[in-house]
Tab-separated table of C-alpha atoms and ligand atoms in Angstrom:
chain	number	residue	atom	x	y	z
A	1	MET	CA	0.000	0.000	0.000
A	2	LYS	CA	1.324	3.436	-0.886
A	3	PRO	CA	0.929	6.252	1.621
A	4	LEU	CA	-1.279	9.277	1.014
A	5	GLY	CA	-0.219	12.874	1.572
A	6	PRO	CA	-1.124	14.571	4.873
A	7	ILE	CA	-4.653	15.975	5.155
A	8	PRO	CA	-4.309	19.696	5.988
A	9	ALA	CA	-5.371	21.041	9.379
A	10	GLY	CA	-8.911	22.334	9.735
A	11	TYR	CA	-10.887	19.396	8.311
A	12	ALA	CA	-13.065	17.290	10.610
A	13	ALA	CA	-15.901	14.789	10.395
A	14	ILE	CA	-19.504	15.244	11.500
A	15	ASP	CA	-21.681	12.127	11.373
A	16	GLY	CA	-18.746	10.445	9.653
A	17	GLU	CA	-18.675	12.998	6.873
A	18	LEU	CA	-15.999	15.466	5.869
A	19	VAL	CA	-17.012	19.016	6.796
A	20	ILE	CA	-15.800	22.041	4.818
A	21	GLY	CA	-16.591	25.527	6.088
A	22	GLY	CA	-19.032	24.016	8.604
A	23	ARG	CA	-20.973	22.115	5.920
A	24	LYS	CA	-21.048	18.414	5.132
A	25	ALA	CA	-19.574	17.376	1.804
A	26	SER	CA	-22.850	15.790	0.652
A	27	ASP	CA	-24.781	18.995	1.475
A	28	LEU	CA	-22.310	21.051	-0.538
A	29	VAL	CA	-22.653	18.718	-3.504
A	30	ALA	CA	-26.456	18.877	-3.185
A	31	GLN	CA	-26.306	22.669	-3.212
A	32	ALA	CA	-24.011	22.737	-6.244
A	33	GLY	CA	-26.308	20.252	-7.949
A	34	ARG	CA	-23.419	18.258	-9.326
A	35	THR	CA	-19.995	16.781	-9.008
A	36	PRO	CA	-17.111	17.300	-9.617
A	37	LEU	CA	-16.936	20.338	-7.380
A	38	PHE	CA	-14.195	22.523	-5.924
A	39	VAL	CA	-15.103	23.886	-2.505
A	40	TYR	CA	-13.038	26.689	-0.963
A	41	SER	CA	-13.378	27.681	2.681
A	42	ALA	CA	-13.382	31.414	3.428
A	43	ASP	CA	-12.664	30.642	7.105
A	44	LEU	CA	-9.535	28.712	6.198
A	45	LEU	CA	-8.409	31.522	3.869
A	46	ARG	CA	-8.844	34.018	6.709
A	47	GLN	CA	-7.086	31.821	9.262
A	48	ARG	CA	-4.146	31.277	6.957
A	49	ALA	CA	-3.672	34.957	6.190
A	50	ALA	CA	-3.975	35.861	9.883
A	51	ALA	CA	-1.371	33.282	10.914
A	52	LEU	CA	0.986	34.528	8.241
A	53	ARG	CA	0.546	38.172	9.268
A	54	ALA	CA	1.217	37.266	12.871
A	55	ALA	CA	4.447	35.506	11.954
A	56	MET	CA	5.833	38.036	9.473
A	57	PRO	CA	7.373	41.441	10.202
A	58	GLU	CA	4.662	44.069	10.600
A	59	GLN	CA	5.974	46.307	7.814
A	60	LEU	CA	6.034	43.468	5.263
A	61	SER	CA	3.249	43.649	2.674
A	62	LEU	CA	1.507	40.507	1.558
A	63	HIS	CA	0.617	39.939	-2.093
A	64	PHE	CA	-1.498	37.217	-3.630
A	65	ALA	CA	-0.339	35.533	-6.863
A	66	VAL	CA	-3.660	35.358	-8.677
A	67	LYS	CA	-2.732	32.467	-10.941
A	68	ALA	CA	-2.979	30.089	-7.977
A	69	ASN	CA	-6.744	30.698	-7.780
A	70	PRO	CA	-8.526	33.383	-9.810
A	71	TYR	CA	-12.079	32.285	-8.835
A	72	ALA	CA	-14.025	35.535	-8.368
A	73	PRO	CA	-15.437	34.838	-4.863
A	74	VAL	CA	-11.945	33.811	-3.696
A	75	LEU	CA	-10.502	37.073	-5.077
A	76	GLN	CA	-13.216	38.910	-3.169
A	77	VAL	CA	-12.166	37.316	0.130
A	78	MET	CA	-8.482	37.796	-0.655
A	79	SER	CA	-9.093	41.502	-1.272
A	80	GLU	CA	-9.869	41.829	2.452
A	81	LEU	CA	-6.768	39.861	3.436
A	82	VAL	CA	-3.804	40.982	1.329
A	83	ASP	CA	-2.149	44.264	0.332
A	84	GLY	CA	-1.539	43.549	-3.320
A	85	PHE	CA	-2.264	41.258	-6.248
A	86	ASP	CA	0.234	39.867	-8.708
A	87	ILE	CA	-1.160	38.997	-12.094
A	88	ALA	CA	0.386	37.271	-15.099
A	89	SER	CA	-1.903	38.246	-18.001
A	90	ALA	CA	-4.466	40.781	-19.164
A	91	GLY	CA	-7.067	38.078	-18.565
A	92	GLU	CA	-6.150	38.037	-14.880
A	93	LEU	CA	-6.228	41.840	-14.894
A	94	THR	CA	-9.852	41.697	-16.024
A	95	LEU	CA	-10.715	39.194	-13.269
A	96	VAL	CA	-8.998	41.216	-10.560
A	97	ARG	CA	-10.604	44.461	-11.673
A	98	ALA	CA	-13.998	42.780	-11.811
A	99	ALA	CA	-13.480	41.914	-8.131
A	100	GLY	CA	-13.264	45.661	-7.488
A	101	ILE	CA	-9.555	45.676	-6.691
A	102	ASP	CA	-7.729	49.009	-7.058
A	103	PRO	CA	-5.293	48.786	-10.017
A	104	ALA	CA	-2.729	50.660	-7.914
A	105	LEU	CA	-2.438	47.473	-5.828
A	106	ILE	CA	-1.751	45.278	-8.850
A	107	SER	CA	1.570	44.264	-10.362
A	108	PHE	CA	1.962	42.354	-13.595
A	109	ALA	CA	4.816	39.896	-14.187
A	110	GLY	CA	5.258	37.336	-16.919
A	111	PRO	CA	7.528	36.860	-19.901
A	112	GLY	CA	5.892	37.529	-23.249
A	113	LYS	CA	3.448	40.290	-22.384
A	114	ARG	CA	1.735	41.354	-25.605
A	115	ASP	CA	1.434	45.017	-26.586
A	116	ASP	CA	-2.315	44.991	-25.910
A	117	GLU	CA	-1.625	43.593	-22.431
A	118	LEU	CA	1.008	46.243	-21.737
A	119	GLU	CA	-1.437	48.886	-22.914
A	120	ALA	CA	-4.271	47.645	-20.710
A	121	ALA	CA	-1.942	47.572	-17.703
A	122	VAL	CA	-0.365	50.982	-18.334
A	123	ALA	CA	-3.761	52.570	-18.968
A	124	ALA	CA	-5.102	51.143	-15.694
A	125	GLY	CA	-2.091	52.239	-13.646
A	126	VAL	CA	-0.888	48.732	-12.896
A	127	THR	CA	2.803	48.254	-12.061
A	128	LEU	CA	4.631	46.332	-14.761
A	129	ASN	CA	7.386	44.009	-13.620
A	130	LEU	CA	9.526	44.353	-16.742
A	131	GLU	CA	11.014	41.100	-17.923
A	132	SER	CA	13.463	42.444	-20.504
A	133	GLU	CA	14.975	45.548	-22.089
A	134	GLY	CA	12.740	44.973	-25.117
A	135	GLU	CA	9.638	44.918	-22.965
A	136	ALA	CA	10.797	48.137	-21.275
A	137	GLU	CA	11.036	49.830	-24.659
A	138	ARG	CA	7.598	48.650	-25.714
A	139	ALA	CA	6.066	49.751	-22.407
A	140	LEU	CA	7.669	53.198	-22.607
A	141	ALA	CA	6.491	53.654	-26.204
A	142	ILE	CA	2.947	52.632	-25.291
A	143	ALA	CA	2.950	54.995	-22.305
A	144	ALA	CA	4.196	57.848	-24.499
A	145	ARG	CA	1.399	57.171	-26.961
A	146	LEU	CA	-1.168	57.111	-24.126
A	147	GLU	CA	0.455	60.211	-22.614
A	148	THR	CA	0.647	58.569	-19.195
A	149	LYS	CA	3.445	58.026	-16.728
A	150	PRO	CA	3.853	54.240	-16.522
A	151	ARG	CA	4.557	52.511	-13.222
A	152	LEU	CA	7.568	50.346	-13.888
A	153	ALA	CA	9.480	47.835	-11.824
A	154	ILE	CA	12.148	45.435	-13.036
A	155	ARG	CA	12.050	41.729	-12.519
A	156	VAL	CA	15.569	40.644	-11.706
A	157	ASN	CA	16.881	37.257	-12.746
A	158	PRO	CA	18.887	36.626	-9.591
A	159	ASP	CA	22.219	34.840	-9.697
A	160	PHE	CA	20.918	32.233	-7.218
A	161	ASP	CA	17.847	30.033	-6.863
A	162	LEU	CA	15.684	28.845	-4.002
A	163	LYS	CA	17.196	25.574	-2.776
A	164	GLY	CA	14.846	22.601	-2.577
A	165	SER	CA	12.088	24.431	-4.406
A	166	GLY	CA	9.718	22.436	-6.578
A	167	MET	CA	10.062	24.926	-9.418
A	168	LYS	CA	13.211	26.941	-9.931
A	169	MET	CA	12.611	30.345	-11.403
A	170	GLY	CA	15.917	32.113	-10.925
A	171	GLY	CA	19.627	31.412	-11.313
A	172	GLY	CA	21.482	30.968	-14.589
A	173	ALA	CA	19.921	31.357	-18.021
A	174	LYS	CA	16.186	31.980	-17.646
A	175	GLN	CA	13.295	33.414	-19.626
A	176	PHE	CA	12.257	35.337	-16.505
A	177	GLY	CA	13.555	38.760	-15.621
A	178	VAL	CA	16.634	40.744	-16.565
A	179	ASP	CA	20.034	39.299	-15.690
A	180	ALA	CA	21.223	41.014	-12.509
A	181	GLU	CA	24.303	42.645	-14.034
A	182	ARG	CA	22.202	44.399	-16.702
A	183	VAL	CA	19.633	45.758	-14.224
A	184	PRO	CA	21.340	49.009	-13.099
A	185	ALA	CA	21.569	50.319	-16.671
A	186	LEU	CA	17.909	49.515	-17.281
A	187	VAL	CA	16.866	51.230	-14.028
A	188	ARG	CA	18.585	54.424	-15.167
A	189	LYS	CA	16.992	54.188	-18.593
A	190	VAL	CA	13.483	53.750	-17.182
A	191	VAL	CA	13.918	56.604	-14.707
A	192	GLU	CA	15.389	58.921	-17.341
A	193	ALA	CA	12.436	58.147	-19.618
A	194	GLY	CA	10.155	59.656	-16.968
A	195	ALA	CA	8.482	56.506	-15.643
A	196	GLU	CA	7.302	56.192	-12.055
A	197	TRP	CA	10.035	53.934	-10.693
A	198	ARG	CA	8.578	51.149	-8.535
A	199	GLY	CA	11.572	48.950	-7.755
A	200	PHE	CA	12.616	45.325	-8.017
A	201	HIS	CA	10.800	42.039	-8.254
A	202	ILE	CA	13.074	39.144	-7.335
A	203	PHE	CA	11.450	35.718	-7.429
A	204	ALA	CA	13.773	32.774	-6.962
A	205	GLY	CA	11.498	29.730	-6.782
A	206	SER	CA	8.356	28.005	-5.616
A	207	GLN	CA	7.048	25.257	-3.303
A	208	ALA	CA	9.857	25.137	-0.724
A	209	LEU	CA	9.161	23.464	2.626
A	210	ASP	CA	12.583	24.159	4.095
A	211	ALA	CA	12.488	27.357	6.169
A	212	GLU	CA	16.294	27.587	6.165
A	213	ALA	CA	16.351	27.644	2.361
A	214	ILE	CA	13.783	30.448	2.273
A	215	ILE	CA	15.655	32.407	4.963
A	216	GLU	CA	18.876	32.080	2.998
A	217	THR	CA	17.194	33.127	-0.232
A	218	GLN	CA	15.596	36.169	1.410
A	219	ALA	CA	18.989	37.202	2.789
A	220	GLN	CA	20.559	36.825	-0.663
A	221	THR	CA	17.649	38.724	-2.209
A	222	LEU	CA	18.127	41.661	0.174
A	223	LYS	CA	21.845	41.694	-0.564
A	224	LEU	CA	21.221	41.661	-4.288
A	225	ALA	CA	18.609	44.426	-4.028
A	226	ALA	CA	21.058	46.567	-2.048
A	227	ARG	CA	23.848	45.983	-4.554
A	228	LEU	CA	21.657	46.783	-7.561
A	229	ALA	CA	20.156	49.865	-5.895
A	230	GLU	CA	23.684	51.068	-5.085
A	231	GLU	CA	24.930	50.455	-8.623
A	232	SER	CA	21.924	52.073	-10.265
A	233	GLY	CA	22.266	55.199	-8.124
A	234	VAL	CA	18.485	55.553	-7.786
A	235	PRO	CA	16.565	55.148	-4.505
A	236	LEU	CA	14.591	51.894	-4.346
A	237	PRO	CA	10.925	52.511	-3.441
A	238	CYS	CA	9.803	48.861	-3.230
A	239	CYS	CA	11.295	45.427	-3.349
A	240	ASN	CA	9.215	42.326	-3.958
A	241	LEU	CA	11.163	39.537	-2.241
A	242	GLY	CA	9.328	36.762	-4.084
A	243	GLY	CA	7.778	33.930	-2.139
A	244	GLY	CA	8.230	30.236	-2.569
A	245	PHE	CA	6.384	29.226	0.610
A	246	GLY	CA	5.313	25.622	0.019
A	247	ILE	CA	2.555	23.438	1.442
A	248	PRO	CA	2.743	19.720	2.268
A	249	TYR	CA	1.270	17.693	-0.577
A	250	PHE	CA	2.988	14.336	-0.254
A	251	PRO	CA	3.692	11.676	2.364
A	252	GLY	CA	6.489	12.852	4.652
A	253	ASP	CA	6.098	16.545	3.736
A	254	LYS	CA	6.106	18.790	6.823
A	255	PRO	CA	4.445	22.216	7.086
A	256	LEU	CA	6.736	25.173	6.574
A	257	ASP	CA	8.035	26.837	9.749
A	258	ILE	CA	6.782	30.375	9.116
A	259	GLN	CA	7.759	31.514	12.627
A	260	ALA	CA	11.403	30.844	11.799
A	261	ILE	CA	11.107	32.702	8.492
A	262	GLY	CA	9.315	35.624	10.137
A	263	SER	CA	11.892	36.001	12.922
A	264	ALA	CA	14.802	35.862	10.502
A	265	LEU	CA	13.183	38.412	8.210
A	266	LYS	CA	12.466	40.726	11.158
A	267	GLU	CA	16.169	40.610	11.969
A	268	GLN	CA	17.118	41.278	8.360
A	269	LEU	CA	14.737	44.209	7.996
A	270	ALA	CA	15.946	45.687	11.288
A	271	HIS	CA	19.536	45.773	10.001
A	272	LEU	CA	19.192	46.998	6.458
A	273	PRO	CA	22.023	48.771	4.682
A	274	GLU	CA	21.573	52.529	4.264
A	275	VAL	CA	20.652	52.218	0.586
A	276	LEU	CA	17.500	50.231	1.502
A	277	SER	CA	16.446	52.401	4.453
A	278	GLY	CA	13.556	53.949	2.521
A	279	THR	CA	12.456	50.763	0.742
A	280	ARG	CA	9.136	48.991	1.344
A	281	PHE	CA	9.096	45.210	1.104
A	282	CYS	CA	6.535	42.619	0.108
A	283	ILE	CA	6.308	38.908	-0.529
A	284	GLU	CA	4.027	37.287	-3.089
A	285	LEU	CA	2.412	33.961	-2.345
A	286	GLY	CA	0.017	31.748	-4.217
A	287	ARG	CA	-0.388	28.218	-2.946
A	288	TYR	CA	0.552	29.018	0.636
A	289	LEU	CA	-2.424	31.375	0.937
A	290	VAL	CA	-5.090	29.313	-0.820
A	291	GLY	CA	-3.904	25.747	-1.486
A	292	GLU	CA	-5.023	24.095	1.728
A	293	ALA	CA	-8.354	25.943	1.808
A	294	GLY	CA	-9.695	24.023	-1.186
A	295	VAL	CA	-11.085	20.496	-1.612
A	296	TYR	CA	-12.032	18.783	-4.851
A	297	LEU	CA	-15.076	16.523	-4.497
A	298	THR	CA	-15.788	13.887	-7.100
A	299	ARG	CA	-18.247	10.977	-7.097
A	300	ILE	CA	-17.439	7.327	-7.637
A	301	VAL	CA	-19.298	6.125	-10.745
A	302	ASP	CA	-17.833	2.629	-10.963
A	303	ARG	CA	-15.942	0.138	-8.855
A	304	LYS	CA	-13.906	-2.490	-10.670
A	305	VAL	CA	-11.453	-5.209	-9.843
A	306	SER	CA	-8.766	-5.941	-12.429
A	307	HIS	CA	-6.179	-8.639	-11.803
A	308	GLY	CA	-6.945	-8.397	-8.106
A	309	GLU	CA	-6.565	-4.598	-7.905
A	310	VAL	CA	-9.470	-2.353	-6.889
A	311	PHE	CA	-10.211	0.714	-9.026
A	312	LEU	CA	-12.551	3.420	-7.812
A	313	ILE	CA	-13.533	5.306	-10.938
A	314	VAL	CA	-14.710	8.871	-10.354
A	315	ASP	CA	-16.572	11.442	-12.445
A	316	GLY	CA	-13.616	13.857	-12.222
A	317	GLY	CA	-9.947	13.462	-12.950
A	318	LEU	CA	-6.817	15.116	-14.213
A	319	HIS	CA	-8.803	17.549	-16.369
A	320	HIS	CA	-9.584	19.336	-13.060
A	321	GLN	CA	-6.774	18.114	-10.819
A	322	LEU	CA	-3.737	17.724	-13.026
A	323	ALA	CA	-1.421	18.240	-10.058
A	324	ALA	CA	-2.892	15.370	-8.019
A	325	SER	CA	-2.383	13.045	-10.979
A	326	GLY	CA	1.336	13.807	-10.798
A	327	ASN	CA	1.494	15.456	-14.203
A	328	PHE	CA	2.130	19.058	-13.095
A	329	GLY	CA	5.653	19.832	-11.969
A	330	THR	CA	6.512	16.558	-10.235
A	331	VAL	CA	9.071	14.002	-11.300
A	332	VAL	CA	8.064	10.971	-9.260
A	333	ARG	CA	4.351	10.237	-8.906
A	334	ARG	CA	3.342	10.346	-5.237
A	335	ASN	CA	-0.093	10.463	-3.679
A	336	TYR	CA	-1.828	13.675	-2.712
A	337	PRO	CA	-4.005	13.656	0.415
A	338	VAL	CA	-7.179	11.860	-0.721
A	339	ALA	CA	-10.077	10.464	1.340
A	340	ILE	CA	-13.576	9.052	1.015
A	341	ALA	CA	-15.521	12.167	2.035
A	342	ASN	CA	-18.652	10.420	3.307
A	343	ARG	CA	-16.600	7.870	5.320
A	344	PHE	CA	-14.111	10.396	6.595
A	345	ASP	CA	-13.716	8.810	10.031
A	346	CYS	CA	-13.628	5.179	8.870
A	347	PRO	CA	-10.501	3.050	9.171
A	348	VAL	CA	-8.565	1.732	6.190
A	349	GLU	CA	-10.119	-1.492	4.941
A	350	GLU	CA	-8.584	-2.102	1.537
A	351	GLU	CA	-6.058	-1.001	-1.032
A	352	ALA	CA	-7.520	0.843	-4.005
A	353	SER	CA	-6.575	3.252	-6.753
A	354	VAL	CA	-8.757	6.273	-7.457
A	355	VAL	CA	-8.800	6.905	-11.176
A	356	GLY	CA	-10.519	9.582	-13.210
A	357	CYS	CA	-12.931	9.173	-16.099
A	358	LEU	CA	-10.487	10.117	-18.867
A	359	CYS	CA	-9.268	7.543	-21.385
A	360	THR	CA	-5.620	7.812	-20.384
A	361	PRO	CA	-3.588	5.868	-17.828
A	362	LEU	CA	-2.231	9.240	-16.636
A	363	ASP	CA	-5.608	9.923	-15.016
A	364	ARG	CA	-4.925	8.585	-11.534
A	365	LEU	CA	-5.787	10.625	-8.440
A	366	ALA	CA	-4.533	8.071	-5.874
A	367	ASP	CA	-2.323	5.090	-6.548
A	368	LYS	CA	-2.715	1.838	-4.530
A	369	ALA	CA	-3.598	3.659	-1.311
A	370	GLY	CA	-5.526	2.592	1.776
A	371	PHE	CA	-9.227	3.514	1.997
A	372	PRO	CA	-12.370	2.393	3.768
A	373	HIS	CA	-14.449	0.185	1.489
A	374	ALA	CA	-16.085	2.526	-1.044
A	375	GLY	CA	-18.333	2.089	-4.031
A	376	VAL	CA	-20.657	3.723	-6.530
A	377	GLY	CA	-22.179	6.963	-5.193
A	378	ASP	CA	-19.529	7.639	-2.564
A	379	LEU	CA	-17.649	10.946	-2.652
A	380	VAL	CA	-13.891	11.195	-2.977
A	381	ALA	CA	-12.147	14.271	-1.570
A	382	VAL	CA	-8.810	15.445	-2.956
A	383	PHE	CA	-7.209	17.968	-0.595
A	384	CYS	CA	-4.734	20.777	-1.325
A	385	ALA	CA	-6.999	21.670	-4.238
A	386	GLY	CA	-7.267	25.401	-3.555
A	387	ALA	CA	-4.286	26.316	-5.731
A	388	TYR	CA	-3.416	25.181	-9.264
A	389	GLY	CA	-6.466	22.913	-9.364
A	390	ALA	CA	-9.268	24.298	-11.490
A	391	THR	CA	-6.986	26.961	-12.901
A	392	ALA	CA	-4.064	24.741	-13.922
A	393	SER	CA	-5.829	21.730	-15.380
A	394	PRO	CA	-6.857	21.007	-18.980
A	395	ALA	CA	-10.637	21.256	-18.466
A	396	GLN	CA	-11.351	20.856	-22.208
A	397	PHE	CA	-9.413	17.603	-22.464
A	398	LEU	CA	-11.814	14.815	-23.511
A	399	GLY	CA	-14.792	17.120	-23.443
A	400	HIS	CA	-16.086	16.610	-19.910
A	401	GLY	CA	-15.904	20.357	-19.237
A	402	PRO	CA	-14.927	22.248	-16.097
A	403	ALA	CA	-15.848	21.385	-12.517
A	404	ALA	CA	-18.212	23.521	-10.481
A	405	GLU	CA	-16.667	25.872	-7.921
A	406	MET	CA	-18.049	27.161	-4.651
A	407	LEU	CA	-16.863	29.335	-1.790
A	408	VAL	CA	-18.323	28.601	1.637
B	501	PLP	C1	3.658	31.409	-9.738
B	501	PLP	C2	4.258	32.581	-9.130
B	501	PLP	C3	4.015	32.872	-7.778
B	501	PLP	C4	3.219	31.983	-6.888
B	501	PLP	O1	3.859	30.773	-6.629
B	501	PLP	P1	3.351	29.852	-5.437
B	501	PLP	O2	4.246	28.685	-5.468
B	501	PLP	O3	1.934	29.497	-5.731
B	501	PLP	O4	3.455	30.640	-4.187
B	501	PLP	C5	4.535	34.033	-7.277
B	501	PLP	N1	5.276	34.860	-8.042
B	501	PLP	C6	5.540	34.599	-9.335
B	501	PLP	C7	6.366	35.540	-10.114
B	501	PLP	C8	5.057	33.446	-9.918
B	501	PLP	O5	5.345	33.196	-11.192
């Protein structure tokens, strides 16, 4: 039997059933009128943000990386909880603005921004995290045409990456950001062109569970920001320190020690070099803020035995939960936290694999794991579904269409 990932804190059983946001899984499905269904808990979003605020230095701003979960009701809750929103496309800009979020709180990163995207962002007063000299030129030309002062920051490709991170996004040759040694010249160019200078964006990686690695990266990031500010000869208004805070998805994963990160960062910010004394700092997080607050519920439509192995076949699959199937950014397939939602407090009775309804062997939500005996009609819960679930899965694949979503 293969182990399952750890079920996040905050989920309990009532009458044997998984409860999300105070409501039983079967009630939520009844309200939605169908499965598969993503349910996000506003309480868990609030608790997570509060715990993070309490651990981090008071002056540190908290940004939400919208790509982790752009569902409108989630954005609405997040707008009460964070200080800024990081977007990666004009499509996300539309979603964030529709949630009533002030464009002055939005920053836009991403390689390959089209001219129409740059224009929409500049016109709205969004901060652009410039990814190249070419993009800087296009943004300045668009701003000149619109006769507006663009808000420009520079994404720095740091000369280090976040150790142990699931996805490296800095260090060496990268499509992201401007190589550190070329940044000072670009800062001067942008400032001389009359832009509103907003500072640096330095993002070194994602999904790290090792607090020491994040502490080290933040220290290196501050050093790099100081060096580049010094060399560019222009005061640095803001510095986005990136994020990379991971959540436990797989067996053996341990929650990140945010107290340790917060204390170390407090120390760092209390002893800044002179050149950073007027700089404001933020971090940008996606999965850490929303990942554990979401559950994907899918119904078993068939139970089969093949060559002695039990298969629980559900009405969802990798077209909604690509990450749980092991096909999104993981090398070795390991099990996510998965449970039978309407037998949440039952002991393990058998080994079974939970597979989706797609005609591909890749569509496996749990591989040879231990479950209570389950059959047709029972509900399967996949946890850690609040980030990169609905938004990062190929919902059109095989024509089943997207899952329902609900905030409770
Ligand atoms: C994806 C991304 C994030 C969010 O990553 P998480 O691992 O979800 O925290 C933050 N910043 C940038 C620039 C990103 O590309």
